[in-house]
Amino acid sequence: MPIKYHWITLGPGAVSGLIASGLCDNGESVSVLSRHNRAATIEWQLVRAHEKRNYKVPATQLPIPKNSVFIVAVKAFDVISALQHITALEGFDKSMPIVLSHNGMVELPKALKQLNLHPMVTTHGAVKSKNENGIIRIEHRGTGRSWLEVRQEEPEPWSTLQQAFPPLVLEQNTSQRRWLKLIINCVINPLTAIYKCENGKLLEDKWQSQIVSLVNEAVAVAETQNVVLDAKMCHREVLRVAQETALNSSSMLQDIKQQRHTEIEQLTGYLIKTGESADVATPTHQQLLNEFQKRYG
Ligand SMILES: NC(=O)c1ccc[n+]([C@@H]2O[C@H](COP(=O)([O-])OP(=O)(O)OC[C@H]3O[C@@H](n4cnc5c(N)ncnc54)[C@H](OP(=O)(O)O)[C@@H]3O)[C@@H](O)[C@H]2O)c1
């Protein structure tokens, strides 16, 4: 008999809501851990193309079940508090798997590094809002793919997650993917937020020398972390993402427009700090950060 897992999803936010919906569709046991909502059940609506589906699951009960697996897809600035929240739950055990998905990079305190963390990179696009009845609405705007870091010897619970959130590739090391995503985000997010433009604008010639400098500096910083990336490939990837999402506003521009906290510190800020501690200069990123702070504080 395969082990049945209990999936605890935080939020639900845009990404964790997509995953929770897939798990529910597959008949998995799911609960939601919310930091504000004290209701006994949590509802959301998933909107995809012409389809709307409603979901209702119990709020996470204490003590949490021994077979719990966590889905932590939170903004980068909430990662540490979210992990601390989990570790304080009655019944929590350090061996419980935690899927951790966020943009940017976060330096975790030592105690949290020892958790059973599984970084996940995703290129899905989803937006969370409230519908006309005040219920969480998660709109799946762009189908993407995901990569999850696992150890070779553990097929479960990951095959269950692969069915619920496809396509999901299991890899033993996602560092290169996470750095490539960091580099793409460190170009597209601050530029589009500062100049208040859609992603496709960055394909214009006038941006290319700045983009090349941003990519080259970031690739040099990645190398200090033992991640070797080809700068030309990274530049092509930046342009590919800008092309594929040409009409979209980046998440940082959306955050700015809605006066929400941005992930600039865990993106550009992280890159600059990591460069500084390895004596790698990042003047173009610094200039971008200065401009961002001048405009938005
Ligand atoms: N959305 C996308 O398309 C997408 C794609 C790729 C990568 N990403 C990245 O993935 C990460 C998550 O993005 P998202 O768009 O899913 O964010 P989101 O919609 O803001 O969802 C985050 C959820 O986590 C919840 N949360 C945070 N701390 C918590 C805690 N301690 N306990 C319980 N719940 C907690 C938030 O609760 P509240 O409701 O209380 O704030 C929110 O519901 C970000 O780093 C983002 O850049 C997003």
PDB file of N, CA and C and ligand atoms in Angstrom, residues 9-18 32-37 71-86 100-104 120-130 136 138-142 181 185 189 251-252 254-255 260 263 266-267, ligand 1:
ATOM      1  N   THR A   9      -0.616  23.400   2.690  1.00  0.00           N
ATOM      2  CA  THR A   9      -0.219  24.488   1.792  1.00  0.00           C
ATOM      3  C   THR A   9      -0.408  25.815   2.510  1.00  0.00           C
ATOM      4  N   LEU A  10       0.601  26.661   2.424  1.00  0.00           N
ATOM      5  CA  LEU A  10       0.503  27.971   3.078  1.00  0.00           C
ATOM      6  C   LEU A  10      -0.255  28.936   2.179  1.00  0.00           C
ATOM      7  N   GLY A  11      -1.079  29.739   2.785  1.00  0.00           N
ATOM      8  CA  GLY A  11      -1.792  30.769   2.027  1.00  0.00           C
ATOM      9  C   GLY A  11      -3.296  30.527   1.989  1.00  0.00           C
ATOM     10  N   PRO A  12      -3.901  30.065   0.867  1.00  0.00           N
ATOM     11  CA  PRO A  12      -3.189  29.767  -0.357  1.00  0.00           C
ATOM     12  C   PRO A  12      -2.873  31.047  -1.114  1.00  0.00           C
ATOM     13  N   GLY A  13      -1.666  31.059  -1.717  1.00  0.00           N
ATOM     14  CA  GLY A  13      -1.289  32.154  -2.596  1.00  0.00           C
ATOM     15  C   GLY A  13      -1.475  31.697  -4.026  1.00  0.00           C
ATOM     16  N   ALA A  14      -0.918  32.493  -4.961  1.00  0.00           N
ATOM     17  CA  ALA A  14      -1.108  32.170  -6.373  1.00  0.00           C
ATOM     18  C   ALA A  14      -0.482  30.805  -6.700  1.00  0.00           C
ATOM     19  N   VAL A  15       0.797  30.629  -6.361  1.00  0.00           N
ATOM     20  CA  VAL A  15       1.476  29.370  -6.714  1.00  0.00           C
ATOM     21  C   VAL A  15       0.985  28.219  -5.829  1.00  0.00           C
ATOM     22  N   SER A  16       0.920  28.447  -4.518  1.00  0.00           N
ATOM     23  CA  SER A  16       0.497  27.343  -3.640  1.00  0.00           C
ATOM     24  C   SER A  16      -0.953  26.956  -3.915  1.00  0.00           C
ATOM     25  N   GLY A  17      -1.760  27.935  -4.378  1.00  0.00           N
ATOM     26  CA  GLY A  17      -3.160  27.625  -4.720  1.00  0.00           C
ATOM     27  C   GLY A  17      -3.255  26.727  -5.945  1.00  0.00           C
ATOM     28  N   LEU A  18      -2.369  26.965  -6.924  1.00  0.00           N
ATOM     29  CA  LEU A  18      -2.350  26.086  -8.108  1.00  0.00           C
ATOM     30  C   LEU A  18      -2.034  24.661  -7.681  1.00  0.00           C
ATOM     31  N   VAL A  32      -5.061  23.881   4.570  1.00  0.00           N
ATOM     32  CA  VAL A  32      -4.416  25.176   4.326  1.00  0.00           C
ATOM     33  C   VAL A  32      -4.027  25.819   5.650  1.00  0.00           C
ATOM     34  N   LEU A  33      -2.777  26.258   5.691  1.00  0.00           N
ATOM     35  CA  LEU A  33      -2.291  26.987   6.854  1.00  0.00           C
ATOM     36  C   LEU A  33      -2.282  28.467   6.482  1.00  0.00           C
ATOM     37  N   SER A  34      -3.159  29.217   7.140  1.00  0.00           N
ATOM     38  CA  SER A  34      -3.275  30.641   6.820  1.00  0.00           C
ATOM     39  C   SER A  34      -2.704  31.445   7.980  1.00  0.00           C
ATOM     40  N   ARG A  35      -2.167  32.631   7.677  1.00  0.00           N
ATOM     41  CA  ARG A  35      -1.663  33.409   8.822  1.00  0.00           C
ATOM     42  C   ARG A  35      -2.704  34.388   9.345  1.00  0.00           C
ATOM     43  N   HIS A  36      -3.808  34.604   8.584  1.00  0.00           N
ATOM     44  CA  HIS A  36      -4.828  35.544   9.043  1.00  0.00           C
ATOM     45  C   HIS A  36      -6.184  34.880   9.268  1.00  0.00           C
ATOM     46  N   ASN A  37      -6.568  34.020   8.335  1.00  0.00           N
ATOM     47  CA  ASN A  37      -7.916  33.466   8.344  1.00  0.00           C
ATOM     48  C   ASN A  37      -8.064  32.394   9.435  1.00  0.00           C
ATOM     49  N   ILE A  71       3.863  22.782   1.442  1.00  0.00           N
ATOM     50  CA  ILE A  71       4.075  23.554   0.222  1.00  0.00           C
ATOM     51  C   ILE A  71       4.215  25.018   0.655  1.00  0.00           C
ATOM     52  N   VAL A  72       5.442  25.518   0.595  1.00  0.00           N
ATOM     53  CA  VAL A  72       5.711  26.895   1.023  1.00  0.00           C
ATOM     54  C   VAL A  72       6.109  27.709  -0.217  1.00  0.00           C
ATOM     55  N   ALA A  73       5.132  28.362  -0.812  1.00  0.00           N
ATOM     56  CA  ALA A  73       5.395  29.231  -1.965  1.00  0.00           C
ATOM     57  C   ALA A  73       4.984  30.623  -1.515  1.00  0.00           C
ATOM     58  N   VAL A  74       5.949  31.343  -0.956  1.00  0.00           N
ATOM     59  CA  VAL A  74       5.653  32.665  -0.387  1.00  0.00           C
ATOM     60  C   VAL A  74       6.616  33.676  -0.989  1.00  0.00           C
ATOM     61  N   LYS A  75       6.304  34.953  -0.806  1.00  0.00           N
ATOM     62  CA  LYS A  75       7.217  35.990  -1.275  1.00  0.00           C
ATOM     63  C   LYS A  75       8.546  35.817  -0.532  1.00  0.00           C
ATOM     64  N   ALA A  76       9.647  36.169  -1.207  1.00  0.00           N
ATOM     65  CA  ALA A  76      10.972  35.908  -0.645  1.00  0.00           C
ATOM     66  C   ALA A  76      11.148  36.535   0.747  1.00  0.00           C
ATOM     67  N   PHE A  77      10.540  37.734   0.960  1.00  0.00           N
ATOM     68  CA  PHE A  77      10.720  38.397   2.253  1.00  0.00           C
ATOM     69  C   PHE A  77       9.923  37.723   3.370  1.00  0.00           C
ATOM     70  N   ASP A  78       9.062  36.755   3.009  1.00  0.00           N
ATOM     71  CA  ASP A  78       8.277  36.033   4.020  1.00  0.00           C
ATOM     72  C   ASP A  78       8.831  34.625   4.285  1.00  0.00           C
ATOM     73  N   VAL A  79       9.894  34.247   3.580  1.00  0.00           N
ATOM     74  CA  VAL A  79      10.365  32.861   3.674  1.00  0.00           C
ATOM     75  C   VAL A  79      10.766  32.493   5.109  1.00  0.00           C
ATOM     76  N   ILE A  80      11.565  33.348   5.731  1.00  0.00           N
ATOM     77  CA  ILE A  80      12.066  32.989   7.072  1.00  0.00           C
ATOM     78  C   ILE A  80      10.918  32.901   8.062  1.00  0.00           C
ATOM     79  N   SER A  81      10.015  33.891   8.044  1.00  0.00           N
ATOM     80  CA  SER A  81       8.910  33.838   9.021  1.00  0.00           C
ATOM     81  C   SER A  81       7.980  32.661   8.725  1.00  0.00           C
ATOM     82  N   ALA A  82       7.823  32.304   7.440  1.00  0.00           N
ATOM     83  CA  ALA A  82       6.945  31.161   7.109  1.00  0.00           C
ATOM     84  C   ALA A  82       7.559  29.856   7.627  1.00  0.00           C
ATOM     85  N   LEU A  83       8.880  29.717   7.473  1.00  0.00           N
ATOM     86  CA  LEU A  83       9.522  28.485   7.962  1.00  0.00           C
ATOM     87  C   LEU A  83       9.492  28.440   9.486  1.00  0.00           C
ATOM     88  N   GLN A  84       9.651  29.619  10.106  1.00  0.00           N
ATOM     89  CA  GLN A  84       9.572  29.644  11.582  1.00  0.00           C
ATOM     90  C   GLN A  84       8.162  29.286  12.052  1.00  0.00           C
ATOM     91  N   HIS A  85       7.165  29.765  11.300  1.00  0.00           N
ATOM     92  CA  HIS A  85       5.765  29.456  11.606  1.00  0.00           C
ATOM     93  C   HIS A  85       5.541  27.932  11.603  1.00  0.00           C
ATOM     94  N   ILE A  86       6.079  27.296  10.557  1.00  0.00           N
ATOM     95  CA  ILE A  86       5.909  25.843  10.412  1.00  0.00           C
ATOM     96  C   ILE A  86       6.599  25.079  11.549  1.00  0.00           C
ATOM     97  N   LEU A 100       9.907  24.388  -1.150  1.00  0.00           N
ATOM     98  CA  LEU A 100      10.114  25.826  -0.942  1.00  0.00           C
ATOM     99  C   LEU A 100      10.276  26.511  -2.296  1.00  0.00           C
ATOM    100  N   SER A 101       9.314  27.371  -2.626  1.00  0.00           N
ATOM    101  CA  SER A 101       9.347  28.000  -3.944  1.00  0.00           C
ATOM    102  C   SER A 101       9.203  29.512  -3.818  1.00  0.00           C
ATOM    103  N   HIS A 102      10.220  30.226  -4.264  1.00  0.00           N
ATOM    104  CA  HIS A 102      10.142  31.692  -4.246  1.00  0.00           C
ATOM    105  C   HIS A 102      11.140  32.244  -5.241  1.00  0.00           C
ATOM    106  N   ASN A 103      10.923  33.465  -5.655  1.00  0.00           N
ATOM    107  CA  ASN A 103      11.901  34.146  -6.497  1.00  0.00           C
ATOM    108  C   ASN A 103      12.974  34.734  -5.602  1.00  0.00           C
ATOM    109  N   GLY A 104      14.115  35.072  -6.199  1.00  0.00           N
ATOM    110  CA  GLY A 104      15.186  35.666  -5.408  1.00  0.00           C
ATOM    111  C   GLY A 104      15.881  34.629  -4.553  1.00  0.00           C
ATOM    112  N   MET A 120      12.084  24.589  -5.202  1.00  0.00           N
ATOM    113  CA  MET A 120      11.371  24.344  -6.463  1.00  0.00           C
ATOM    114  C   MET A 120      11.371  25.636  -7.289  1.00  0.00           C
ATOM    115  N   VAL A 121      11.679  25.493  -8.559  1.00  0.00           N
ATOM    116  CA  VAL A 121      11.616  26.636  -9.495  1.00  0.00           C
ATOM    117  C   VAL A 121      10.408  26.404 -10.378  1.00  0.00           C
ATOM    118  N   THR A 122       9.619  27.448 -10.577  1.00  0.00           N
ATOM    119  CA  THR A 122       8.466  27.279 -11.474  1.00  0.00           C
ATOM    120  C   THR A 122       8.358  28.450 -12.446  1.00  0.00           C
ATOM    121  N   THR A 123       7.880  28.138 -13.652  1.00  0.00           N
ATOM    122  CA  THR A 123       7.653  29.208 -14.637  1.00  0.00           C
ATOM    123  C   THR A 123       6.161  29.392 -14.910  1.00  0.00           C
ATOM    124  N   HIS A 124       5.310  28.761 -14.075  1.00  0.00           N
ATOM    125  CA  HIS A 124       3.873  29.009 -14.229  1.00  0.00           C
ATOM    126  C   HIS A 124       3.597  30.483 -13.907  1.00  0.00           C
ATOM    127  N   GLY A 125       2.516  30.998 -14.442  1.00  0.00           N
ATOM    128  CA  GLY A 125       2.126  32.362 -14.118  1.00  0.00           C
ATOM    129  C   GLY A 125       0.729  32.348 -13.508  1.00  0.00           C
ATOM    130  N   ALA A 126       0.606  32.909 -12.306  1.00  0.00           N
ATOM    131  CA  ALA A 126      -0.703  32.938 -11.647  1.00  0.00           C
ATOM    132  C   ALA A 126      -0.836  34.225 -10.854  1.00  0.00           C
ATOM    133  N   VAL A 127      -2.076  34.677 -10.722  1.00  0.00           N
ATOM    134  CA  VAL A 127      -2.325  35.920  -9.982  1.00  0.00           C
ATOM    135  C   VAL A 127      -3.434  35.663  -8.972  1.00  0.00           C
ATOM    136  N   LYS A 128      -3.205  36.141  -7.757  1.00  0.00           N
ATOM    137  CA  LYS A 128      -4.227  35.966  -6.712  1.00  0.00           C
ATOM    138  C   LYS A 128      -4.968  37.279  -6.501  1.00  0.00           C
ATOM    139  N   SER A 129      -6.288  37.180  -6.375  1.00  0.00           N
ATOM    140  CA  SER A 129      -7.093  38.367  -6.046  1.00  0.00           C
ATOM    141  C   SER A 129      -8.304  37.863  -5.246  1.00  0.00           C
ATOM    142  N   LYS A 130      -9.314  38.694  -5.103  1.00  0.00           N
ATOM    143  CA  LYS A 130     -10.566  38.241  -4.459  1.00  0.00           C
ATOM    144  C   LYS A 130     -11.667  38.324  -5.505  1.00  0.00           C
ATOM    145  N   ILE A 136     -11.062  34.015  -2.295  1.00  0.00           N
ATOM    146  CA  ILE A 136      -9.761  34.056  -2.993  1.00  0.00           C
ATOM    147  C   ILE A 136      -9.946  33.537  -4.408  1.00  0.00           C
ATOM    148  N   ILE A 138      -7.763  32.571  -7.810  1.00  0.00           N
ATOM    149  CA  ILE A 138      -6.418  32.334  -8.342  1.00  0.00           C
ATOM    150  C   ILE A 138      -6.548  32.108  -9.833  1.00  0.00           C
ATOM    151  N   GLU A 139      -5.970  33.031 -10.592  1.00  0.00           N
ATOM    152  CA  GLU A 139      -6.086  32.928 -12.039  1.00  0.00           C
ATOM    153  C   GLU A 139      -4.782  32.368 -12.608  1.00  0.00           C
ATOM    154  N   HIS A 140      -4.913  31.215 -13.269  1.00  0.00           N
ATOM    155  CA  HIS A 140      -3.742  30.567 -13.878  1.00  0.00           C
ATOM    156  C   HIS A 140      -3.566  31.172 -15.269  1.00  0.00           C
ATOM    157  N   ARG A 141      -2.667  32.152 -15.395  1.00  0.00           N
ATOM    158  CA  ARG A 141      -2.569  32.907 -16.648  1.00  0.00           C
ATOM    159  C   ARG A 141      -1.600  32.295 -17.637  1.00  0.00           C
ATOM    160  N   GLY A 142      -0.580  31.611 -17.120  1.00  0.00           N
ATOM    161  CA  GLY A 142       0.423  31.065 -18.042  1.00  0.00           C
ATOM    162  C   GLY A 142       0.854  29.686 -17.594  1.00  0.00           C
ATOM    163  N   LYS A 181      17.197  31.784 -13.053  1.00  0.00           N
ATOM    164  CA  LYS A 181      15.936  32.502 -12.772  1.00  0.00           C
ATOM    165  C   LYS A 181      16.243  33.822 -12.059  1.00  0.00           C
ATOM    166  N   ASN A 185      15.220  37.444 -13.462  1.00  0.00           N
ATOM    167  CA  ASN A 185      14.393  38.336 -12.634  1.00  0.00           C
ATOM    168  C   ASN A 185      15.111  39.638 -12.300  1.00  0.00           C
ATOM    169  N   ASN A 189      12.613  42.380 -13.758  1.00  0.00           N
ATOM    170  CA  ASN A 189      11.789  42.995 -12.704  1.00  0.00           C
ATOM    171  C   ASN A 189      12.158  44.450 -12.405  1.00  0.00           C
ATOM    172  N   SER A 251       6.022  40.856 -12.063  1.00  0.00           N
ATOM    173  CA  SER A 251       5.442  40.816 -10.713  1.00  0.00           C
ATOM    174  C   SER A 251       5.869  42.051  -9.915  1.00  0.00           C
ATOM    175  N   MET A 252       7.104  42.538 -10.167  1.00  0.00           N
ATOM    176  CA  MET A 252       7.558  43.708  -9.402  1.00  0.00           C
ATOM    177  C   MET A 252       6.796  44.965  -9.807  1.00  0.00           C
ATOM    178  N   GLN A 254       3.758  44.950 -10.920  1.00  0.00           N
ATOM    179  CA  GLN A 254       2.416  44.810 -10.309  1.00  0.00           C
ATOM    180  C   GLN A 254       2.469  45.194  -8.829  1.00  0.00           C
ATOM    181  N   ASP A 255       3.533  44.759  -8.148  1.00  0.00           N
ATOM    182  CA  ASP A 255       3.669  45.100  -6.716  1.00  0.00           C
ATOM    183  C   ASP A 255       3.764  46.612  -6.530  1.00  0.00           C
ATOM    184  N   ARG A 260       2.591  47.356  -2.965  1.00  0.00           N
ATOM    185  CA  ARG A 260       2.939  46.228  -2.099  1.00  0.00           C
ATOM    186  C   ARG A 260       4.461  46.163  -1.967  1.00  0.00           C
ATOM    187  N   GLU A 263      10.194  42.305  -4.014  1.00  0.00           N
ATOM    188  CA  GLU A 263      11.269  41.351  -3.704  1.00  0.00           C
ATOM    189  C   GLU A 263      12.639  41.894  -4.150  1.00  0.00           C
ATOM    190  N   GLN A 266      15.727  40.729  -2.213  1.00  0.00           N
ATOM    191  CA  GLN A 266      16.136  39.325  -2.379  1.00  0.00           C
ATOM    192  C   GLN A 266      16.574  39.044  -3.823  1.00  0.00           C
ATOM    193  N   LEU A 267      16.398  40.007  -4.715  1.00  0.00           N
ATOM    194  CA  LEU A 267      16.858  39.863  -6.095  1.00  0.00           C
ATOM    195  C   LEU A 267      18.144  40.696  -6.247  1.00  0.00           C
TER     196      LEU A 267
HETATM  197  N1  LIG B   1       2.607  34.030  -9.045  1.00  0.00           N
HETATM  198  C1  LIG B   1       3.421  33.625 -10.004  1.00  0.00           C
HETATM  199  O1  LIG B   1       3.031  33.519 -11.167  1.00  0.00           O
HETATM  200  C2  LIG B   1       4.848  33.236  -9.681  1.00  0.00           C
HETATM  201  C3  LIG B   1       5.580  32.537 -10.639  1.00  0.00           C
HETATM  202  C4  LIG B   1       6.892  32.172 -10.357  1.00  0.00           C
HETATM  203  C5  LIG B   1       7.449  32.508  -9.135  1.00  0.00           C
HETATM  204  N2  LIG B   1       6.707  33.201  -8.234  1.00  0.00           N
HETATM  205  C6  LIG B   1       7.341  33.483  -6.946  1.00  0.00           C
HETATM  206  O2  LIG B   1       6.796  32.556  -6.014  1.00  0.00           O
HETATM  207  C7  LIG B   1       6.672  33.159  -4.724  1.00  0.00           C
HETATM  208  C8  LIG B   1       5.207  33.114  -4.300  1.00  0.00           C
HETATM  209  O3  LIG B   1       4.480  33.935  -5.202  1.00  0.00           O
HETATM  210  P1  LIG B   1       2.902  34.022  -5.209  1.00  0.00           P
HETATM  211  O4  LIG B   1       2.567  34.860  -6.384  1.00  0.00           O
HETATM  212  O5  LIG B   1       2.296  32.695  -5.050  1.00  0.00           O
HETATM  213  O6  LIG B   1       2.668  34.904  -3.891  1.00  0.00           O
HETATM  214  P2  LIG B   1       1.294  35.197  -3.151  1.00  0.00           P
HETATM  215  O7  LIG B   1       0.150  35.051  -4.087  1.00  0.00           O
HETATM  216  O8  LIG B   1       1.491  36.463  -2.419  1.00  0.00           O
HETATM  217  O9  LIG B   1       1.184  33.981  -2.125  1.00  0.00           O
HETATM  218  C9  LIG B   1       1.951  33.855  -0.983  1.00  0.00           C
HETATM  219  C10 LIG B   1       1.023  33.293   0.084  1.00  0.00           C
HETATM  220  O10 LIG B   1       1.804  32.869   1.187  1.00  0.00           O
HETATM  221  C11 LIG B   1       1.094  33.256   2.352  1.00  0.00           C
HETATM  222  N3  LIG B   1       2.007  33.326   3.507  1.00  0.00           N
HETATM  223  C12 LIG B   1       3.131  34.059   3.647  1.00  0.00           C
HETATM  224  N4  LIG B   1       3.673  33.843   4.855  1.00  0.00           N
HETATM  225  C13 LIG B   1       2.868  32.953   5.483  1.00  0.00           C
HETATM  226  C14 LIG B   1       2.878  32.349   6.758  1.00  0.00           C
HETATM  227  N5  LIG B   1       3.843  32.599   7.660  1.00  0.00           N
HETATM  228  N6  LIG B   1       1.888  31.487   7.071  1.00  0.00           N
HETATM  229  C15 LIG B   1       0.901  31.220   6.204  1.00  0.00           C
HETATM  230  N7  LIG B   1       0.819  31.767   4.969  1.00  0.00           N
HETATM  231  C16 LIG B   1       1.798  32.621   4.625  1.00  0.00           C
HETATM  232  C17 LIG B   1       0.523  34.608   1.996  1.00  0.00           C
HETATM  233  O11 LIG B   1      -0.487  34.909   2.902  1.00  0.00           O
HETATM  234  P3  LIG B   1      -1.216  36.342   2.949  1.00  0.00           P
HETATM  235  O12 LIG B   1      -2.385  36.123   2.050  1.00  0.00           O
HETATM  236  O13 LIG B   1      -1.523  36.464   4.358  1.00  0.00           O
HETATM  237  O14 LIG B   1      -0.256  37.354   2.433  1.00  0.00           O
HETATM  238  C18 LIG B   1       0.025  34.341   0.587  1.00  0.00           C
HETATM  239  O15 LIG B   1      -1.259  33.764   0.584  1.00  0.00           O
HETATM  240  C19 LIG B   1       7.229  34.578  -4.890  1.00  0.00           C
HETATM  241  O16 LIG B   1       8.591  34.601  -4.559  1.00  0.00           O
HETATM  242  C20 LIG B   1       7.050  34.859  -6.377  1.00  0.00           C
HETATM  243  O17 LIG B   1       7.969  35.826  -6.863  1.00  0.00           O
HETATM  244  C21 LIG B   1       5.420  33.555  -8.467  1.00  0.00           C
END
